[in-house]
Amino acid sequence: MQVQFEQLTTFLAVLEEGTFDAAARRLQVTPSAVSQRIKALEVGTGRVLLLRSKPVRPTESGEVLARLARQTALLTEEAVAELGGPADPEHGQSAEIPIVINADSLATWALPPLARLADRHGLRFDIHREDEQHSVELLRAGSVMAAVTAIADPVQGCSVRRLGRLRYLLVASPDFAERWLPGGLTVDNLARAPLLAFDHKDDLQLRYLRRRTRRRLRPPQHYVPSSAEFARAVTLSMGWGLLPEPDVRPLLADGSVIQPEPKAYLDVALYWQRWRLPSPALDLVSEAIVEAASVALR
């Protein structure tokens, strides 16, 4: 099987732009040329690589080629930069690093090291936000090069480093605790007290309930898909929630929230998964993330 560089570049452009026409505009060729390159790539690999939806999506085989295309693009950009040319021949900029980070890490500790890299080394980031239990799906699909994740088992072609534990404290507003949690976190109280979740993928609160009660309780839930608004919803008595320890400290200090029980918490182990690829840019990102996590996490 032979795969041409031009075909990979076109394949990646189609995935990132979402349509053949948009990819053609980006590559400054005709849509017919894009279609012919993709057809030749599929014939050469003997696989259907794209689902012709809007936007187009990779098949399972296409995910393998997407990963190869992004790896090839990164290595090419870095090689051109090392030879003295612009790192990105198309934009005249440094390599873009797509990574996925869970919302709470992004809101607490993971953004400052990336900002420093952007400032000092000119790296560009395409940051995806995804629940830590699901972030490796983007790695498997070839959409990102690295992930902050709760999954310890390495995705094929990736290496794993443990970052530490992010502690979540169970908190509620004083009024909410008085109304819904009299006597503390009893099974009866937890079965009826409304709770908050980030989105429908977020099962953190339900995992705490199972660990605490050994039962599958299903109390009322509100979904608030923003880290800042999630914390505000707790202070507004919409429900109890598990908040990252760094976010909770000022709220506890000013009395906006309380801990119904001092030892009500849940630790989430986080890992850094990245492509096993000899890339200076990806090495810089990995070391910055690991260093920041060593300070911020338990």
Tab-separated table of C-alpha atoms in Angstrom:
chain	number	residue	atom	x	y	z
A	1	MET	CA	0.000	0.000	0.000
A	2	GLN	CA	1.399	3.364	-1.046
A	3	VAL	CA	0.089	6.642	0.358
A	4	GLN	CA	1.161	9.900	-1.257
A	5	PHE	CA	1.874	13.019	0.780
A	6	GLU	CA	-0.500	15.074	-1.379
A	7	GLN	CA	-3.295	12.612	-0.679
A	8	LEU	CA	-2.736	12.790	3.074
A	9	THR	CA	-2.682	16.588	2.998
A	10	THR	CA	-5.963	16.614	1.088
A	11	PHE	CA	-7.529	14.008	3.368
A	12	LEU	CA	-6.667	16.078	6.443
A	13	ALA	CA	-7.979	19.269	4.833
A	14	VAL	CA	-11.318	17.577	4.094
A	15	LEU	CA	-11.636	16.379	7.693
A	16	GLU	CA	-10.742	19.745	9.178
A	17	GLU	CA	-12.882	21.813	6.806
A	18	GLY	CA	-15.841	19.423	6.805
A	19	THR	CA	-16.599	19.448	3.070
A	20	PHE	CA	-14.795	18.803	-0.215
A	21	ASP	CA	-15.571	22.336	-1.433
A	22	ALA	CA	-14.125	23.980	1.678
A	23	ALA	CA	-11.035	21.790	1.452
A	24	ALA	CA	-10.613	22.807	-2.180
A	25	ARG	CA	-10.704	26.499	-1.241
A	26	ARG	CA	-8.132	25.926	1.475
A	27	LEU	CA	-5.805	24.012	-0.855
A	28	GLN	CA	-6.507	26.360	-3.781
A	29	VAL	CA	-7.476	23.509	-6.114
A	30	THR	CA	-10.769	22.471	-7.689
A	31	PRO	CA	-13.310	20.334	-5.816
A	32	SER	CA	-12.829	17.767	-8.579
A	33	ALA	CA	-9.122	17.528	-7.738
A	34	VAL	CA	-9.957	16.989	-4.061
A	35	SER	CA	-12.457	14.265	-4.973
A	36	GLN	CA	-9.941	12.535	-7.239
A	37	ARG	CA	-7.239	12.546	-4.551
A	38	ILE	CA	-9.586	11.085	-1.944
A	39	LYS	CA	-10.801	8.445	-4.394
A	40	ALA	CA	-7.201	7.528	-5.251
A	41	LEU	CA	-6.387	7.269	-1.533
A	42	GLU	CA	-9.360	4.973	-0.932
A	43	VAL	CA	-8.469	2.835	-3.932
A	44	GLY	CA	-4.849	2.660	-2.805
A	45	THR	CA	-5.760	1.588	0.720
A	46	GLY	CA	-8.650	-0.619	-0.362
A	47	ARG	CA	-10.893	0.986	2.265
A	48	VAL	CA	-13.700	3.503	2.507
A	49	LEU	CA	-12.112	6.308	4.529
A	50	LEU	CA	-14.800	8.991	4.664
A	51	LEU	CA	-18.504	9.035	5.414
A	52	ARG	CA	-19.956	11.575	2.974
A	53	SER	CA	-22.043	13.325	5.629
A	54	LYS	CA	-22.178	17.026	6.498
A	55	PRO	CA	-19.642	17.504	7.876
A	56	VAL	CA	-17.732	14.509	6.552
A	57	ARG	CA	-16.549	12.023	9.168
A	58	PRO	CA	-13.796	9.415	9.079
A	59	THR	CA	-14.614	5.719	9.086
A	60	GLU	CA	-12.713	3.451	11.463
A	61	SER	CA	-10.077	2.999	8.753
A	62	GLY	CA	-10.164	6.736	8.100
A	63	GLU	CA	-9.261	7.403	11.740
A	64	VAL	CA	-6.001	5.510	11.198
A	65	LEU	CA	-5.220	7.662	8.134
A	66	ALA	CA	-6.230	10.836	10.004
A	67	ARG	CA	-3.692	10.052	12.701
A	68	LEU	CA	-1.031	9.393	10.061
A	69	ALA	CA	-1.919	12.624	8.245
A	70	ARG	CA	-1.587	14.762	11.394
A	71	GLN	CA	1.659	13.071	12.389
A	72	THR	CA	3.062	13.631	8.905
A	73	ALA	CA	1.967	17.285	8.914
A	74	LEU	CA	3.602	17.921	12.299
A	75	LEU	CA	6.893	16.253	11.356
A	76	THR	CA	6.956	18.100	8.037
A	77	GLU	CA	6.369	21.484	9.675
A	78	GLU	CA	9.112	20.853	12.234
A	79	ALA	CA	11.559	19.658	9.574
A	80	VAL	CA	10.904	22.754	7.434
A	81	ALA	CA	11.432	24.968	10.503
A	82	GLU	CA	14.706	23.184	11.306
A	83	LEU	CA	15.889	23.825	7.760
A	84	GLY	CA	15.301	27.521	8.233
A	85	GLY	CA	11.931	27.950	6.541
A	86	PRO	CA	8.559	28.840	8.066
A	87	ALA	CA	7.282	25.948	10.194
A	88	ASP	CA	3.910	25.956	8.448
A	89	PRO	CA	4.344	26.382	4.662
A	90	GLU	CA	0.665	27.279	4.284
A	91	HIS	CA	0.406	29.911	7.032
A	92	GLY	CA	4.030	30.819	7.765
A	93	GLN	CA	3.458	29.945	11.435
A	94	SER	CA	4.576	27.309	13.910
A	95	ALA	CA	2.984	23.901	14.199
A	96	GLU	CA	-0.561	23.653	15.541
A	97	ILE	CA	-0.971	21.164	18.396
A	98	PRO	CA	-4.507	19.754	18.822
A	99	ILE	CA	-5.034	18.466	22.368
A	100	VAL	CA	-8.034	17.534	24.514
A	101	ILE	CA	-8.426	18.550	28.159
A	102	ASN	CA	-11.287	18.058	30.580
A	103	ALA	CA	-13.169	21.199	31.586
A	104	ASP	CA	-12.080	21.285	35.237
A	105	SER	CA	-8.377	20.914	34.408
A	106	LEU	CA	-8.749	23.597	31.765
A	107	ALA	CA	-10.412	25.916	34.266
A	108	THR	CA	-7.928	25.334	37.105
A	109	TRP	CA	-4.355	24.361	36.173
A	110	ALA	CA	-3.833	23.324	32.526
A	111	LEU	CA	-4.198	26.618	30.647
A	112	PRO	CA	-1.277	28.671	32.117
A	113	PRO	CA	1.490	26.303	30.891
A	114	LEU	CA	-0.019	26.303	27.390
A	115	ALA	CA	-0.201	30.101	27.414
A	116	ARG	CA	3.495	30.290	28.326
A	117	LEU	CA	4.400	27.948	25.464
A	118	ALA	CA	2.373	30.044	23.035
A	119	ASP	CA	4.171	33.180	24.218
A	120	ARG	CA	7.729	31.841	24.404
A	121	HIS	CA	7.805	29.313	21.573
A	122	GLY	CA	5.054	30.521	19.247
A	123	LEU	CA	3.126	27.243	19.413
A	124	ARG	CA	-0.491	27.270	18.302
A	125	PHE	CA	-3.086	25.149	20.108
A	126	ASP	CA	-6.404	23.696	19.047
A	127	ILE	CA	-7.862	22.828	22.459
A	128	HIS	CA	-10.792	20.428	22.600
A	129	ARG	CA	-12.844	20.196	25.793
A	130	GLU	CA	-14.097	16.739	26.697
A	131	ASP	CA	-14.945	14.762	29.821
A	132	GLU	CA	-11.879	12.987	31.215
A	133	GLN	CA	-13.625	9.620	30.892
A	134	HIS	CA	-14.207	10.132	27.160
A	135	SER	CA	-11.241	12.208	25.960
A	136	VAL	CA	-9.244	9.253	24.613
A	137	GLU	CA	-11.921	8.767	21.951
A	138	LEU	CA	-10.489	11.822	20.189
A	139	LEU	CA	-7.007	10.264	20.379
A	140	ARG	CA	-8.297	7.054	18.796
A	141	ALA	CA	-9.964	9.063	16.050
A	142	GLY	CA	-6.725	10.889	15.261
A	143	SER	CA	-8.349	14.244	16.011
A	144	VAL	CA	-5.819	15.225	18.685
A	145	MET	CA	-2.181	14.508	19.470
A	146	ALA	CA	-2.469	14.357	23.256
A	147	ALA	CA	-5.037	14.231	26.037
A	148	VAL	CA	-5.517	14.877	29.731
A	149	THR	CA	-7.596	11.843	30.601
A	150	ALA	CA	-8.732	9.563	33.400
A	151	ILE	CA	-7.925	6.502	31.268
A	152	ALA	CA	-4.660	4.797	32.245
A	153	ASP	CA	-4.597	2.200	29.454
A	154	PRO	CA	-2.658	3.662	26.509
A	155	VAL	CA	-4.379	4.188	23.188
A	156	GLN	CA	-2.566	2.358	20.406
A	157	GLY	CA	0.448	4.402	19.325
A	158	CYS	CA	0.439	6.520	22.503
A	159	SER	CA	2.484	6.705	25.691
A	160	VAL	CA	1.037	7.440	29.157
A	161	ARG	CA	2.298	9.415	32.152
A	162	ARG	CA	0.437	9.717	35.432
A	163	LEU	CA	-0.217	13.350	36.345
A	164	GLY	CA	-1.749	13.059	39.813
A	165	ARG	CA	-5.160	13.256	41.475
A	166	LEU	CA	-7.616	16.113	41.168
A	167	ARG	CA	-9.691	16.218	44.342
A	168	TYR	CA	-13.370	17.146	44.127
A	169	LEU	CA	-15.119	18.318	47.309
A	170	LEU	CA	-18.839	17.805	47.826
A	171	VAL	CA	-20.328	21.206	48.577
A	172	ALA	CA	-23.696	22.915	48.789
A	173	SER	CA	-24.976	26.335	49.712
A	174	PRO	CA	-25.928	26.781	53.392
A	175	ASP	CA	-29.622	27.209	52.469
A	176	PHE	CA	-29.586	24.090	50.278
A	177	ALA	CA	-27.922	22.018	53.006
A	178	GLU	CA	-30.452	23.182	55.574
A	179	ARG	CA	-33.400	22.299	53.317
A	180	TRP	CA	-32.230	19.109	51.599
A	181	LEU	CA	-29.474	17.662	53.778
A	182	PRO	CA	-30.639	17.991	57.405
A	183	GLY	CA	-28.608	15.542	59.416
A	184	GLY	CA	-25.938	15.249	56.726
A	185	LEU	CA	-25.387	12.949	53.774
A	186	THR	CA	-27.785	10.165	54.689
A	187	VAL	CA	-29.057	7.741	52.060
A	188	ASP	CA	-32.573	9.199	52.307
A	189	ASN	CA	-31.278	12.747	51.861
A	190	LEU	CA	-29.057	11.851	48.911
A	191	ALA	CA	-31.905	9.965	47.232
A	192	ARG	CA	-34.067	13.086	47.040
A	193	ALA	CA	-31.682	16.071	47.053
A	194	PRO	CA	-31.160	17.581	43.552
A	195	LEU	CA	-27.628	17.351	42.243
A	196	LEU	CA	-25.694	19.139	39.510
A	197	ALA	CA	-23.844	17.570	36.588
A	198	PHE	CA	-21.726	19.248	33.941
A	199	ASP	CA	-23.435	17.460	31.031
A	200	HIS	CA	-24.913	14.064	30.182
A	201	LYS	CA	-21.444	12.496	30.027
A	202	ASP	CA	-20.574	13.682	33.520
A	203	ASP	CA	-21.192	10.841	35.992
A	204	LEU	CA	-18.911	12.160	38.752
A	205	GLN	CA	-21.721	12.847	41.201
A	206	LEU	CA	-23.395	9.506	40.471
A	207	ARG	CA	-20.082	7.704	41.009
A	208	TYR	CA	-19.782	9.380	44.376
A	209	LEU	CA	-23.310	8.290	45.278
A	210	ARG	CA	-22.559	4.659	44.352
A	211	ARG	CA	-19.343	4.693	46.368
A	212	ARG	CA	-21.027	6.314	49.356
A	213	THR	CA	-24.314	4.381	49.474
A	214	ARG	CA	-23.546	1.169	47.530
A	215	ARG	CA	-26.832	1.831	45.730
A	216	ARG	CA	-27.803	3.213	42.334
A	217	LEU	CA	-29.661	6.297	43.453
A	218	ARG	CA	-31.298	8.519	40.837
A	219	PRO	CA	-32.070	11.900	42.427
A	220	PRO	CA	-33.177	14.889	40.319
A	221	GLN	CA	-30.349	16.326	38.194
A	222	HIS	CA	-29.619	19.702	36.630
A	223	TYR	CA	-27.075	20.007	33.803
A	224	VAL	CA	-24.873	23.112	33.741
A	225	PRO	CA	-22.183	22.787	31.006
A	226	SER	CA	-19.732	25.471	32.165
A	227	SER	CA	-17.220	25.286	35.004
A	228	ALA	CA	-17.886	28.850	36.220
A	229	GLU	CA	-21.673	28.575	35.954
A	230	PHE	CA	-21.595	25.123	37.567
A	231	ALA	CA	-20.018	26.606	40.689
A	232	ARG	CA	-22.460	29.517	40.598
A	233	ALA	CA	-25.389	27.084	40.355
A	234	VAL	CA	-24.172	25.463	43.584
A	235	THR	CA	-24.047	28.826	45.339
A	236	LEU	CA	-27.569	29.581	44.028
A	237	SER	CA	-28.916	26.407	45.712
A	238	MET	CA	-29.865	24.581	42.503
A	239	GLY	CA	-28.230	21.425	43.833
A	240	TRP	CA	-25.165	19.960	45.483
A	241	GLY	CA	-22.107	19.254	43.394
A	242	LEU	CA	-18.529	18.083	43.384
A	243	LEU	CA	-16.180	20.998	42.664
A	244	PRO	CA	-12.411	20.941	42.102
A	245	GLU	CA	-10.581	21.713	45.318
A	246	PRO	CA	-8.838	24.844	43.906
A	247	ASP	CA	-12.221	26.332	42.962
A	248	VAL	CA	-13.810	25.528	46.317
A	249	ARG	CA	-11.329	27.239	48.642
A	250	PRO	CA	-12.496	30.856	48.044
A	251	LEU	CA	-16.164	29.793	48.156
A	252	LEU	CA	-15.645	28.075	51.504
A	253	ALA	CA	-13.737	31.075	52.784
A	254	ASP	CA	-16.516	33.569	52.016
A	255	GLY	CA	-19.313	31.241	53.163
A	256	SER	CA	-20.935	30.818	49.738
A	257	VAL	CA	-20.795	27.043	50.163
A	258	ILE	CA	-20.231	24.569	52.961
A	259	GLN	CA	-19.126	20.963	53.170
A	260	PRO	CA	-21.962	18.919	54.681
A	261	GLU	CA	-19.260	16.490	55.819
A	262	PRO	CA	-15.530	17.281	56.031
A	263	LYS	CA	-14.430	14.060	54.313
A	264	ALA	CA	-16.983	14.106	51.494
A	265	TYR	CA	-14.765	14.111	48.416
A	266	LEU	CA	-13.793	12.106	45.350
A	267	ASP	CA	-10.313	11.880	43.851
A	268	VAL	CA	-9.937	11.511	40.085
A	269	ALA	CA	-6.598	10.204	38.813
A	270	LEU	CA	-5.473	12.013	35.665
A	271	TYR	CA	-3.035	10.884	32.986
A	272	TRP	CA	-1.277	12.456	30.013
A	273	GLN	CA	-1.552	10.395	26.847
A	274	ARG	CA	0.365	11.536	23.751
A	275	TRP	CA	1.465	10.178	20.423
A	276	ARG	CA	4.726	8.217	20.522
A	277	LEU	CA	6.239	10.580	18.009
A	278	PRO	CA	9.696	12.219	18.000
A	279	SER	CA	8.375	15.782	17.977
A	280	PRO	CA	10.130	18.699	19.741
A	281	ALA	CA	6.866	20.662	19.889
A	282	LEU	CA	4.937	17.781	21.420
A	283	ASP	CA	7.813	17.173	23.852
A	284	LEU	CA	7.603	20.803	25.020
A	285	VAL	CA	3.865	20.505	25.597
A	286	SER	CA	4.220	17.231	27.480
A	287	GLU	CA	6.903	18.517	29.836
A	288	ALA	CA	4.944	21.719	30.530
A	289	ILE	CA	1.743	19.804	31.327
A	290	VAL	CA	3.534	17.283	33.559
A	291	GLU	CA	5.358	20.053	35.438
A	292	ALA	CA	2.165	22.063	35.995
A	293	ALA	CA	0.308	18.970	37.179
A	294	SER	CA	3.065	18.148	39.672
A	295	VAL	CA	2.348	21.475	41.395
A	296	ALA	CA	-1.452	21.587	41.069
A	297	LEU	CA	-2.500	17.979	41.611
A	298	ARG	CA	-2.190	15.665	44.578
